[in-house]
PDB file of C-alpha atoms in Angstrom:
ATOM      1  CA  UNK V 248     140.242 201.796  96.416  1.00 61.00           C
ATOM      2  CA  UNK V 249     143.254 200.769  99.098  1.00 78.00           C
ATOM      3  CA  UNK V 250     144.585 197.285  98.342  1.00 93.00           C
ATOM      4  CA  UNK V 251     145.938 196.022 101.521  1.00 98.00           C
ATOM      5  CA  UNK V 252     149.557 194.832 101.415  1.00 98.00           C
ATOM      6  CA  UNK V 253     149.921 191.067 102.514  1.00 98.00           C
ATOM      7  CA  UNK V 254     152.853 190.075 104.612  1.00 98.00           C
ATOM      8  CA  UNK V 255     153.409 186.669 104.842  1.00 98.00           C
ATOM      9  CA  UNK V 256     154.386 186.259 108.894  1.00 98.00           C
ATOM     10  CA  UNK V 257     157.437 184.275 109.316  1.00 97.00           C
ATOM     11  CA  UNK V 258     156.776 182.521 105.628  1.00 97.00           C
ATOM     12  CA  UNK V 259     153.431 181.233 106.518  1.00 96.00           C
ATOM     13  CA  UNK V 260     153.811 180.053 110.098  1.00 95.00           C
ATOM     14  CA  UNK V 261     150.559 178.385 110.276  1.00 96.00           C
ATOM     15  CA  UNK V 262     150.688 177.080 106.789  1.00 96.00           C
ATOM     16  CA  UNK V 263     153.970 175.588 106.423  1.00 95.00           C
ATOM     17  CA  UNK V 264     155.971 176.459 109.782  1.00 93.00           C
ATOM     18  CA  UNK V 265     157.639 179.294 111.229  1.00 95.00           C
ATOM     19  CA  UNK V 266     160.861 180.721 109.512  1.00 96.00           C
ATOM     20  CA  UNK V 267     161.778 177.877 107.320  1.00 96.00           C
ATOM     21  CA  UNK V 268     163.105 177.187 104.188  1.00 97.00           C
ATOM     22  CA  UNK V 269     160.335 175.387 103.115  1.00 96.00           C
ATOM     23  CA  UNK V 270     157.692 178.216 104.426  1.00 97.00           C
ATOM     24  CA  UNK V 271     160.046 180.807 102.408  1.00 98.00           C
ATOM     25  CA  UNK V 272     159.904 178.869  99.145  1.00 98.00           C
ATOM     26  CA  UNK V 273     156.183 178.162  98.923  1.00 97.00           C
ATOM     27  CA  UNK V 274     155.641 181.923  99.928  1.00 98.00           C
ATOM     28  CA  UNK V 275     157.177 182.703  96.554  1.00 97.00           C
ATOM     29  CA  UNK V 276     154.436 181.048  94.992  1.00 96.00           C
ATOM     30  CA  UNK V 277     152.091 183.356  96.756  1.00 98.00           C
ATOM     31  CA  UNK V 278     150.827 186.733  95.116  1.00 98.00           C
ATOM     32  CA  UNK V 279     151.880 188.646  98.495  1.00 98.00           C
ATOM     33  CA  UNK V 280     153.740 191.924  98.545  1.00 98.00           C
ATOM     34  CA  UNK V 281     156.105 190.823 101.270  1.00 98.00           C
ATOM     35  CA  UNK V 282     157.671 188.328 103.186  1.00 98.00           C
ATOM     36  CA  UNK V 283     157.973 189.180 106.980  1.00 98.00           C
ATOM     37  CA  UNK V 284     160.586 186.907 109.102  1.00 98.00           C
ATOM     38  CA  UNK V 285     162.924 188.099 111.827  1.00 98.00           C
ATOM     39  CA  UNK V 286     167.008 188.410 112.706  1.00 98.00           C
ATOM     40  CA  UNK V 287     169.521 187.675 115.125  1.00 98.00           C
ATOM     41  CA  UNK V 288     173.065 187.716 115.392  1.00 98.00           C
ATOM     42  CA  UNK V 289     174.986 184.065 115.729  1.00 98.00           C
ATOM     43  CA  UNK V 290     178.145 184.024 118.438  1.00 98.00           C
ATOM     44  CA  UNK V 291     180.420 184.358 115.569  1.00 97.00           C
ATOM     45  CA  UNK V 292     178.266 187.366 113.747  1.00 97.00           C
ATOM     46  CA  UNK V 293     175.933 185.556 111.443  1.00 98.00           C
ATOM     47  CA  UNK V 294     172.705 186.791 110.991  1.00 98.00           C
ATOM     48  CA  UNK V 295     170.098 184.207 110.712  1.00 98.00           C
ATOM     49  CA  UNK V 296     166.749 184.093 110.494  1.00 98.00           C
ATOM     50  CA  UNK V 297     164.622 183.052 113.721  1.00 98.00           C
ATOM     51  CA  UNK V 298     161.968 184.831 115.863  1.00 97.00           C
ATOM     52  CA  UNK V 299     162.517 183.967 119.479  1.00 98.00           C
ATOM     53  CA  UNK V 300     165.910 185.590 121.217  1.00 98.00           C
ATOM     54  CA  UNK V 301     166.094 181.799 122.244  1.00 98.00           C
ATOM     55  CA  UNK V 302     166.389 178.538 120.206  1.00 98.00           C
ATOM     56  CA  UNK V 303     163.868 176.396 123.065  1.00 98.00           C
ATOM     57  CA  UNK V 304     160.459 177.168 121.467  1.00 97.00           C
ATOM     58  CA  UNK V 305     160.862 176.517 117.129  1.00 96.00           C
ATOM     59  CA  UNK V 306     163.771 174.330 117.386  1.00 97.00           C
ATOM     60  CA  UNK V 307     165.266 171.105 118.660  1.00 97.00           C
ATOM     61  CA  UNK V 308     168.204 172.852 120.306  1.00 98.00           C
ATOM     62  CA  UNK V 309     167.915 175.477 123.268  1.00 98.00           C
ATOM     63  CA  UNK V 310     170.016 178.512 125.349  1.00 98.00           C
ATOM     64  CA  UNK V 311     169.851 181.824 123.297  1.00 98.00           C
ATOM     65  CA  UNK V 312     170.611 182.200 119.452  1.00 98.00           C
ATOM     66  CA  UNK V 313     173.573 184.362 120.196  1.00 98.00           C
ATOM     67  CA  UNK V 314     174.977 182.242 122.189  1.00 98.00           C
ATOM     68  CA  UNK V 315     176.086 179.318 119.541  1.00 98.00           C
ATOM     69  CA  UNK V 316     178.071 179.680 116.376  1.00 98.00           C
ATOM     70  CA  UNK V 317     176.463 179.267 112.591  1.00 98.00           C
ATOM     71  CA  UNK V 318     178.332 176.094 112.925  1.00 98.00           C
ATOM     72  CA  UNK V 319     176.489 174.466 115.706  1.00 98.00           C
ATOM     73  CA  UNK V 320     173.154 176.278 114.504  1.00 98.00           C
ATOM     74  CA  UNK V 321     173.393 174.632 111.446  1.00 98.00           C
ATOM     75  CA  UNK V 322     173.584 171.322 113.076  1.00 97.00           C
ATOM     76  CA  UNK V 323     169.994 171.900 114.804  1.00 97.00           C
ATOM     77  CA  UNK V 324     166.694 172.077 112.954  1.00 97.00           C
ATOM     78  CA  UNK V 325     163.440 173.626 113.002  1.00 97.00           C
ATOM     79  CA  UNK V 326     160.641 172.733 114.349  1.00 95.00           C
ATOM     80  CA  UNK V 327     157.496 171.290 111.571  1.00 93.00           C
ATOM     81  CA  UNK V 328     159.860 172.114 109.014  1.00 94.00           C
ATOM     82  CA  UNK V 329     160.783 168.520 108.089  1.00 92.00           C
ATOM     83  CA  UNK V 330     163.680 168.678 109.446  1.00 95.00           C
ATOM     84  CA  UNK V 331     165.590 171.813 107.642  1.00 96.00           C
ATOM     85  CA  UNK V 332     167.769 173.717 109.486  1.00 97.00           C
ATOM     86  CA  UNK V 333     167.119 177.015 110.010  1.00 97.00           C
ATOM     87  CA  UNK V 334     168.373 179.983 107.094  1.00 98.00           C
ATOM     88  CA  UNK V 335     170.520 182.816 107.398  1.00 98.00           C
ATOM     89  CA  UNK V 336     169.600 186.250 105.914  1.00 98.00           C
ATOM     90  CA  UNK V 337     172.032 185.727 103.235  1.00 98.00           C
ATOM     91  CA  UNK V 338     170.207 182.569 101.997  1.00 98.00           C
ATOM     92  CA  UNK V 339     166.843 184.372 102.467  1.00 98.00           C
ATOM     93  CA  UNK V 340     168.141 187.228 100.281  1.00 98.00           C
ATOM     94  CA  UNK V 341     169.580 184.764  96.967  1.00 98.00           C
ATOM     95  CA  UNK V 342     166.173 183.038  97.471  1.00 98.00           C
ATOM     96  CA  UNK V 343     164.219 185.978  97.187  1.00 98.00           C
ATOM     97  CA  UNK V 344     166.112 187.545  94.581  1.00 96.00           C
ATOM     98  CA  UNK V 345     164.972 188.198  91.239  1.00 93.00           C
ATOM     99  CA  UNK V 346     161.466 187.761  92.975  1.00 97.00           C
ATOM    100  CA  UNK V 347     158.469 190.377  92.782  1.00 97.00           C
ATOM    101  CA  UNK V 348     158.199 190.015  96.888  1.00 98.00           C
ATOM    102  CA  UNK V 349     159.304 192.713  98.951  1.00 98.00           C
ATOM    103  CA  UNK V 350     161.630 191.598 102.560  1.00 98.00           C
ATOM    104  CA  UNK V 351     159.791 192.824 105.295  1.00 98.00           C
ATOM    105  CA  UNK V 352     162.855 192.420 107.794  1.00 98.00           C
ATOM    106  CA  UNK V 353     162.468 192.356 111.399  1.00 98.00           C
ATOM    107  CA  UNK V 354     165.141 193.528 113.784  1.00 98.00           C
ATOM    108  CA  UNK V 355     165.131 191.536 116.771  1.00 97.00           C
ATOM    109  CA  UNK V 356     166.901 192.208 120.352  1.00 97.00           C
ATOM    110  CA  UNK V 357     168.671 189.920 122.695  1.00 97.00           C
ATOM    111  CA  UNK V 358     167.152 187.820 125.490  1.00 97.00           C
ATOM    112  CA  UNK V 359     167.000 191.134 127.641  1.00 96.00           C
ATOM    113  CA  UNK V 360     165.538 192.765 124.849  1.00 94.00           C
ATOM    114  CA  UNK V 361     168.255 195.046 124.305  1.00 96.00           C
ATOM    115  CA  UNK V 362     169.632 195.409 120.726  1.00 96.00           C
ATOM    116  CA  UNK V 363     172.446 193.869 119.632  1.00 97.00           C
ATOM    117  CA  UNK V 364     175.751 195.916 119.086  1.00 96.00           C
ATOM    118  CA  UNK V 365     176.306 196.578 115.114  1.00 97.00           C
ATOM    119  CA  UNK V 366     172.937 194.342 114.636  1.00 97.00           C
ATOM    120  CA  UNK V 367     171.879 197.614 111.906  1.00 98.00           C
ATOM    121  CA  UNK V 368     175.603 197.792 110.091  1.00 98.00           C
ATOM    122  CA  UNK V 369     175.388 194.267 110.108  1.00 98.00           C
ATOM    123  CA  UNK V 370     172.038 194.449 108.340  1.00 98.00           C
ATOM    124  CA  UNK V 371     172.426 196.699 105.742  1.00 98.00           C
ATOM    125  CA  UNK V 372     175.942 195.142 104.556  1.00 98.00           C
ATOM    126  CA  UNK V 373     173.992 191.689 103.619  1.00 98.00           C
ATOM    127  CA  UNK V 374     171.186 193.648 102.067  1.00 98.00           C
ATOM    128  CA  UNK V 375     173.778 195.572 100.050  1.00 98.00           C
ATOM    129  CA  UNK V 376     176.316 192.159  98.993  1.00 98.00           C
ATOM    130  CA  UNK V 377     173.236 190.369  98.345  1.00 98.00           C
ATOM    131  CA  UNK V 378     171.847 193.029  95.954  1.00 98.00           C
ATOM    132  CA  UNK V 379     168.438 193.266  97.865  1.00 98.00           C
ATOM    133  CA  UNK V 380     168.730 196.688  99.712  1.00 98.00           C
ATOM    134  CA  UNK V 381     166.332 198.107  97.120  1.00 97.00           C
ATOM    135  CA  UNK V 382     163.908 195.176  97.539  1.00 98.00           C
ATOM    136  CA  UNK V 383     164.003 195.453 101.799  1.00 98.00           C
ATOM    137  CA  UNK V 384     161.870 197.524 104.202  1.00 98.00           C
ATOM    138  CA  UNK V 385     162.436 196.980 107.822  1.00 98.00           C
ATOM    139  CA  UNK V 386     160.688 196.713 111.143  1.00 98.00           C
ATOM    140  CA  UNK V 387     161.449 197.400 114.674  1.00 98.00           C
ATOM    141  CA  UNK V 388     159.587 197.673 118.133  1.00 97.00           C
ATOM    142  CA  UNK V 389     163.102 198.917 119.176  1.00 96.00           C
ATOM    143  CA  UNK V 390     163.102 202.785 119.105  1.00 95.00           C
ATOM    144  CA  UNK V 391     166.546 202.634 118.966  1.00 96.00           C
ATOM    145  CA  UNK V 392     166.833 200.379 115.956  1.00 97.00           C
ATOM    146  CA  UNK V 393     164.952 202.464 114.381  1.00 98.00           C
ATOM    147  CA  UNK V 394     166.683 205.921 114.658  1.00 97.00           C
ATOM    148  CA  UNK V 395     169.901 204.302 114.445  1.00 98.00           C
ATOM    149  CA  UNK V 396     168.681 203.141 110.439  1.00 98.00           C
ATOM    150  CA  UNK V 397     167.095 206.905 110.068  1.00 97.00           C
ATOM    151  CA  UNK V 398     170.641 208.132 110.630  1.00 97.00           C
ATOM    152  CA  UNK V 399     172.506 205.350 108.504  1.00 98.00           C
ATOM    153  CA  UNK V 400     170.227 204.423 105.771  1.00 98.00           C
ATOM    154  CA  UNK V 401     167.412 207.403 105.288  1.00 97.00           C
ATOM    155  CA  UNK V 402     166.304 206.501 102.177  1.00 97.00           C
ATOM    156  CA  UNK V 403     165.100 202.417 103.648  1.00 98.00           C
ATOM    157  CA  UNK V 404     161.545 202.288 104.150  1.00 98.00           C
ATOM    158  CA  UNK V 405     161.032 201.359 108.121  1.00 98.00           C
ATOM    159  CA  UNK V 406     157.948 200.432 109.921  1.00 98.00           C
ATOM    160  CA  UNK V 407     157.622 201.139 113.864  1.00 98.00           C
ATOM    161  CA  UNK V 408     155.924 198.170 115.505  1.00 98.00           C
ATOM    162  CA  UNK V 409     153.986 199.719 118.274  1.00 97.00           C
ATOM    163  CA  UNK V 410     153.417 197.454 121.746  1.00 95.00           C
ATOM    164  CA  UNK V 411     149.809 196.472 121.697  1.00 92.00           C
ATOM    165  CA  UNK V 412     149.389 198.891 125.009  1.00 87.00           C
ATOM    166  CA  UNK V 413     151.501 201.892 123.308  1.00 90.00           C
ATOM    167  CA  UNK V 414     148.479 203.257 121.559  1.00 89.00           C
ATOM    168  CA  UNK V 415     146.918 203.610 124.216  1.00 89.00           C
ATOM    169  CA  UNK V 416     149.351 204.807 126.604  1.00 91.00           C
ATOM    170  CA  UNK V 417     151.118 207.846 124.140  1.00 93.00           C
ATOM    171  CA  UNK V 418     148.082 209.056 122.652  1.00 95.00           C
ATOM    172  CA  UNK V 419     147.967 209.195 118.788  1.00 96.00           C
ATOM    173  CA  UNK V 420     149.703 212.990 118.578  1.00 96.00           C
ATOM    174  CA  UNK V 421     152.386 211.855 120.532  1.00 96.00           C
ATOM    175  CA  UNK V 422     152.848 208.880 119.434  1.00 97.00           C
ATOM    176  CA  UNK V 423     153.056 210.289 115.639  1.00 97.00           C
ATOM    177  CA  UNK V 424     155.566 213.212 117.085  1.00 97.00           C
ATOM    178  CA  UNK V 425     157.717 209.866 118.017  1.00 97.00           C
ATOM    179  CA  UNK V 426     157.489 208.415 114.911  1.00 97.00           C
ATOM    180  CA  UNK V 427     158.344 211.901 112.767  1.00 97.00           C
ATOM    181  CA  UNK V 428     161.458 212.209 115.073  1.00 97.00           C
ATOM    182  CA  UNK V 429     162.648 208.746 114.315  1.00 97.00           C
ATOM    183  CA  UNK V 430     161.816 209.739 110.527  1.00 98.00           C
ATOM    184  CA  UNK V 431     159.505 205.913 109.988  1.00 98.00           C
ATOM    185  CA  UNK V 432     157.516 205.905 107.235  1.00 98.00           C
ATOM    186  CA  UNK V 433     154.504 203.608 108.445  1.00 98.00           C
ATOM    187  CA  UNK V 434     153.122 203.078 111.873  1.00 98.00           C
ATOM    188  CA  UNK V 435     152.317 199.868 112.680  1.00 98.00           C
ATOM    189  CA  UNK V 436     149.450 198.182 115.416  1.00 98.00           C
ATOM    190  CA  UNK V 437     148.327 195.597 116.603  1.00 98.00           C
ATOM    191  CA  UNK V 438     145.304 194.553 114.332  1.00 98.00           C
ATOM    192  CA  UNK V 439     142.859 194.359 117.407  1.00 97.00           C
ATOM    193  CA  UNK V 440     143.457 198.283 118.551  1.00 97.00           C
ATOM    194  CA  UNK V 441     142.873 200.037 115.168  1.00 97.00           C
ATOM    195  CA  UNK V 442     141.146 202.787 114.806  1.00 96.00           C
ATOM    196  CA  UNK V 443     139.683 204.615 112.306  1.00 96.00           C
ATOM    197  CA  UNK V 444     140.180 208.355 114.007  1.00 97.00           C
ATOM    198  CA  UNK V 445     144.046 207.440 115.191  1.00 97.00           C
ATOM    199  CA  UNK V 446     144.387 206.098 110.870  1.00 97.00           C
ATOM    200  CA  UNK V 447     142.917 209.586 109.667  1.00 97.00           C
ATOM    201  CA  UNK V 448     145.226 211.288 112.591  1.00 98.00           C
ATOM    202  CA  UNK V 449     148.505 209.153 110.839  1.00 98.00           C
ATOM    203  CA  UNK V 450     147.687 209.422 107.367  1.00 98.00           C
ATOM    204  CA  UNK V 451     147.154 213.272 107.784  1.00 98.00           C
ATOM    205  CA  UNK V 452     150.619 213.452 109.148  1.00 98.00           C
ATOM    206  CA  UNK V 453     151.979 211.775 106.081  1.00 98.00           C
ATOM    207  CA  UNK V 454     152.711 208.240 107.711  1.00 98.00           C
ATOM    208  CA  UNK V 455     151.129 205.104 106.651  1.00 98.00           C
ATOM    209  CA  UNK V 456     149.315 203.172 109.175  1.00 98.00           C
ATOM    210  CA  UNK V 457     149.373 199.550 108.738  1.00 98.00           C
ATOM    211  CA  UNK V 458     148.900 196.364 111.729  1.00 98.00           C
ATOM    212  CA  UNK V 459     150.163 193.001 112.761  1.00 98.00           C
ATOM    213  CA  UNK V 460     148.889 189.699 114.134  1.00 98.00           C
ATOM    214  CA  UNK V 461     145.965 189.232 111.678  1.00 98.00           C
ATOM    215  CA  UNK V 462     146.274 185.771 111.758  1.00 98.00           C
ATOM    216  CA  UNK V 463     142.464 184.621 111.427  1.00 98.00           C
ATOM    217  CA  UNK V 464     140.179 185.236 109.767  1.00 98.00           C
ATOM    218  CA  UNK V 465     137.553 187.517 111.433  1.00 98.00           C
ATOM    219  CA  UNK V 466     141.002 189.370 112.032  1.00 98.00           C
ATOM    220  CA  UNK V 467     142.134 189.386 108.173  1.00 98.00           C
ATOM    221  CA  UNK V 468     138.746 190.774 107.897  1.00 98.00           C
ATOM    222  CA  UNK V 469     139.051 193.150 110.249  1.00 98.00           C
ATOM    223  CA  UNK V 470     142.395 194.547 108.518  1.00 98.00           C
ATOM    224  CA  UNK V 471     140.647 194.398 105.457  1.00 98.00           C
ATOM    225  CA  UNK V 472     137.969 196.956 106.252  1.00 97.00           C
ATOM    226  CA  UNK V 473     140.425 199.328 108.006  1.00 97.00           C
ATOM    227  CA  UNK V 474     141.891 199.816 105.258  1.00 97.00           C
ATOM    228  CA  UNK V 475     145.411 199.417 106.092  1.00 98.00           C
ATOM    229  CA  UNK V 476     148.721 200.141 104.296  1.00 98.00           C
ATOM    230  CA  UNK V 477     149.901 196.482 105.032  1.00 98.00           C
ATOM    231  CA  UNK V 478     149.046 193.825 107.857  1.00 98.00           C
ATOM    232  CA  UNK V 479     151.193 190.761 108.460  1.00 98.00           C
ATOM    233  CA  UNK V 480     149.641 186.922 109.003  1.00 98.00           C
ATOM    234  CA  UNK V 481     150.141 183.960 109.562  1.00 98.00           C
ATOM    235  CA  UNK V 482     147.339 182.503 106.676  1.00 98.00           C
ATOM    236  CA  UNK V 483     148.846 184.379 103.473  1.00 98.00           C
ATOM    237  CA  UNK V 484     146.914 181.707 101.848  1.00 98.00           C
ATOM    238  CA  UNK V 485     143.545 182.665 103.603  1.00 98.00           C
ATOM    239  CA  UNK V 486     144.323 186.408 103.590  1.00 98.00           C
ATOM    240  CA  UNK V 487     144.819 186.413  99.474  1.00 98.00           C
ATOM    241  CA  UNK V 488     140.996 184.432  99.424  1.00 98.00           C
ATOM    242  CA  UNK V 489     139.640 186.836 101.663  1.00 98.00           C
ATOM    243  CA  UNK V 490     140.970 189.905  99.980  1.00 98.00           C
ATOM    244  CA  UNK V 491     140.042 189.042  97.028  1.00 97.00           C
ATOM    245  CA  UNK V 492     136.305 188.499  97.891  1.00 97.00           C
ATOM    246  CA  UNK V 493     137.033 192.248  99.591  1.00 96.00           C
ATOM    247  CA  UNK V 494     137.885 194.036  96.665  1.00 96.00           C
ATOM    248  CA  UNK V 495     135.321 192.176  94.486  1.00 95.00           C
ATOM    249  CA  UNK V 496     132.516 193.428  96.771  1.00 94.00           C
ATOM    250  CA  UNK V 497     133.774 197.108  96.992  1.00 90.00           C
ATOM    251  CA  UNK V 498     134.161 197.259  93.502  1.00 91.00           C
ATOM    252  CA  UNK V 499     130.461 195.798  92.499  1.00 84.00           C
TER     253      UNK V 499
END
């Protein structure tokens, strides 16, 4: 019987707040698969780890991430996070090292939603000097992210975040011809348009088919029954409960 993967979105956003330290260390604690948080670039070429293109919603400071320096990021601090300041990937990676939880690494783009130059080399050298390139997978909405890490680091497991209004709009045989040609290895929607035909369609082509945004819990349910590769949430704590009570009642 499929055992849905649990990705704890941003650490646990609802839980413990949104891409924080302490969100990251009680995820550990957690019998989850992965950890899902997102990237950007500082002005001086630090990657740290925040959602929004811009500081104004999660954090006391505001103007775009890219635009300040580690330095002055450092100085700010997130929002229901008890005051920490926010983490960069290479503090995510030491913390999660040695763990039995998989990074589920977001690539994020810029304010105009256009990726940011060497964001991918930039990437896979902190996965590599932290020792966690084995222990990553990555996701992208970006198209362009994603061949770009196809062509530089095949043998990375990458997920293609499809738009909630993709699905509909490419079609499921198109829409797997995309993915094939930007050689993902999962297909991911939005947990409200899956589909049981477009699933058989993707796992026939030898893709996984997994979703995002199950963060309640008629929609951790929902996930559940589709039978997904992996879903991301922002309840990990709810979403173990609830799949546990799943896989008790399929197997009785």
């Amino acid at each position: 019987m499929m055992k849905s993967q649990i990705a704890s979105h941003r650490g646990g956003t609802l839980v413990w707040g949104e891409n924080c330290r302490r969100a990251f260390e009680n995820t550990l604690n957690l019998p989850v698969e992965l950890v899902e948080f997102d990237v950007h670039p500082s002005k001086d070429g630090i990657l740290v780890v925040h959602h929004d293109a811009t500081l104004d919603r999660t954090t006391d400071m505001t103007g775009p991430v890219n635009a300040k320096t580690w330095q002055e990021l450092a100085q700010g601090s997130v929002n229901h996070s008890g005051g920490q300041r926010m983490m960069t990937l290479e503090e995510l990676c030491e913390l999660y090292r040695g763990s039995d939880i998989v990074l589920r690494l977001e690539i994020k783009a810029d304010v105009n939603k256009v990726p940011y130059p060497g964001v991918v080399e930039k990437v896979l050298a902190t996965l590599e000097k932290t020792g966690m390139f084995g222990q990553t997978i990555i996701s992208s909405f970006n198209c362009e992210v994603l061949a770009e890490l196809a062509d530089k680091a095949p043998e990375l497991f990458t997920i293609w975040l499809m738009q909630r209004n993709m699905p509909r709009l490419l079609g499921t045989e198109f829409a797997i011809s995309l993915a094939h040609s930007m050689k993902v290895n999962e297909i991911s929607v939005h947990v409200t348009q899956l589909d049981i035909d477009a699933k058989a369609q993707v796992l026939a082509s030898g893709l996984k088919y997994g979703c995002y945004g199950a963060h309640s819990a008629d929609l951790i349910q929902t996930a559940l029954e589709h039978g997904v590769h992996a879903f991301t949430t922002d309840r990990p704590d709810l979403a173990i409960t609830l799949r546990n009570a799943f896989m008790l009642e399929k197997a009785s």
